[in-house]
Amino acid sequence: MTKPLEDYTWQEVELGGILREPGSARDYKVGDWKSQHPVWTKSHCIRCGVCWTVCPEAAIIEETGGYFDVNLDYCKGCGICARECVTGCISMVTEEE
Amino acid sequence: MAKRVGIEVSLAVSHAVQLARAEAIAAYPITPQTHIVEHLSSLVANAELEAEFINVESEHSAISACIGTSAAGARTYTATSSQGLALMHEILFIASAMRFPIVMTVANRALSGPLSIWNDHSDIMGARDIGWIQVFVQNGQEAFDHTIMAFKIAEHRRVLLPMIVNLDGFILSHVVEALEFTDQDTVDRFLPPYHPWHQLDPKKPVTMGAFGMPEIFAEFKMKHQVTLMNSYDQIMKVWQEWGQLTGRDYHPVEHYKTEGAKILLLTMGCLSEVAEIAVDELRDAGVPVGLLKLRLWRPFPFAALREAVNGAELLIVCDRALSVGGPGGPVLSEVRSVLYPLSPQPKVLGYIIGLGGRDVPPEDFKEIVAQAQAEAELGPRQEFYMYGVRG
Ligand code: SF4
Ligand code: SF4
């Protein structure tokens, strides 16, 4: 997107809603729906990668050293990672304004 | 002068699709559309039409496949009726929003229940707001002509919208009529090959059918609305061009003996030809009655209708569908709202006729005119009238 969505007039929108820019789904930051987000206690993490595998939003990113963290732009706060983590080192924290 | 051929109207429609060189057809056979797609499938099987014929398991899949073939850049056709059109419903909006120039014949048939295979317009009226261009035809020649013209209208760069040709099921689709075919050369000159505005191509990846955030959704709807309204000019151009080629002229609102008419009947589809007979007889008897035939349903021909009713005292709108619990028939409520700003305006009375295949002979129109005149004197006393219902 060359400019924010709210700046497009009806004359400017693409015919048929076509998106010509590959990979532009990245621009849709769907993470602002969540009411909770995961937080890692990395000292307990065994770097098994289960959280990374189960996240339905691919919001979990692998860091150097094989640990994991979250990209909050895409995390929807479903809590699956926290539930499936084999060592229980992920906890869900309530979002604040 | 092309020669006249006696042919079943469904087969004439298939022939029009063949002449238009459709490249992809996906359809599910449903009464009374069946003969159209049966014939097309045999044309494809016999290599008389070079197209993909996709056999699908339902109409939902038929229209979805049409979206796929249209996205891939193929000139695409389908046909349906009644429950099949209803099953397509959610996808119909997507086809027009994605701006795919699919052409579809709807052989109009009542929607259940009770289960009925016979003609009325309840199927298409349920799909009134799908954002497609829509016309109604009253005979086989018109069905043939409008099928070919639909491709040219739909595919024009400034239109790029799907289009429906409505023809009455059985009472039109299954009759044999004498009609004039246009030869392949003429059609080829009239209708050049389809060059899609964009087609699925792995070398130039795009996303089609993406979601729209609240910040942008209304802008897309506005663009669709404006394009559909503006398609009017292109429709007129294509109809004129066809008229010059074939001598057969079409108009958004057609007039029959409307000169000096104080009373106007308004009909769509096959009812129009029957109403003509009634108008002839009433005129002979000195009743100042004329007939308006609404051909273009979407975009609605606001100006043409307002102009057409000018000077009339009573307008009788005949609907072949009932808007249950609403203000009568769908055509009635739209016509009333279109005429609302007019001053003076005729009294507008609505009659619902011919539901579920009920026969409508010319005598009924004569009776309706007489009843409507009396009712108009009295008030009228009802929002609308269900004509000929016992009890
Ligand atoms: S809460 Fe859900 S969306 Fe967010 S990182 Fe965990 S699994 Fe992914
Ligand atoms: S599932 Fe738990 S232990 Fe395994 S990598 Fe993720 S945070 Fe570490």
CSV table of C-alpha atoms and ligand atoms in Angstrom, one decimal, chain A residues 40 45-51 68 85-87 89-90, ligand 2:
chain,number,residue,atom,x,y,z
A,40,TRP,CA,8.1,-16.0,27.7
A,45,CYS,CA,12.4,-22.7,27.6
A,46,ILE,CA,13.9,-25.9,26.1
A,47,ARG,CA,13.8,-24.5,22.5
A,48,CYS,CA,11.6,-27.4,21.3
A,49,GLY,CA,9.7,-25.1,18.9
A,50,VAL,CA,6.2,-26.4,19.8
A,51,CYS,CA,4.9,-22.9,20.3
A,68,PHE,CA,11.1,-17.7,20.7
A,85,CYS,CA,4.2,-25.1,25.6
A,86,VAL,CA,5.7,-28.3,27.0
A,87,THR,CA,7.4,-26.6,30.0
A,89,CYS,CA,7.1,-21.1,30.3
A,90,ILE,CA,4.6,-19.0,28.4
C,2,SF4,S1,6.9,-24.5,23.4
C,2,SF4,FE1,7.7,-23.6,25.3
C,2,SF4,S2,9.5,-24.7,25.6
C,2,SF4,FE2,9.0,-25.1,23.5
C,2,SF4,S3,10.1,-23.5,22.4
C,2,SF4,FE3,8.1,-22.7,22.8
C,2,SF4,S4,8.4,-21.6,24.7
C,2,SF4,FE4,10.2,-22.9,24.5
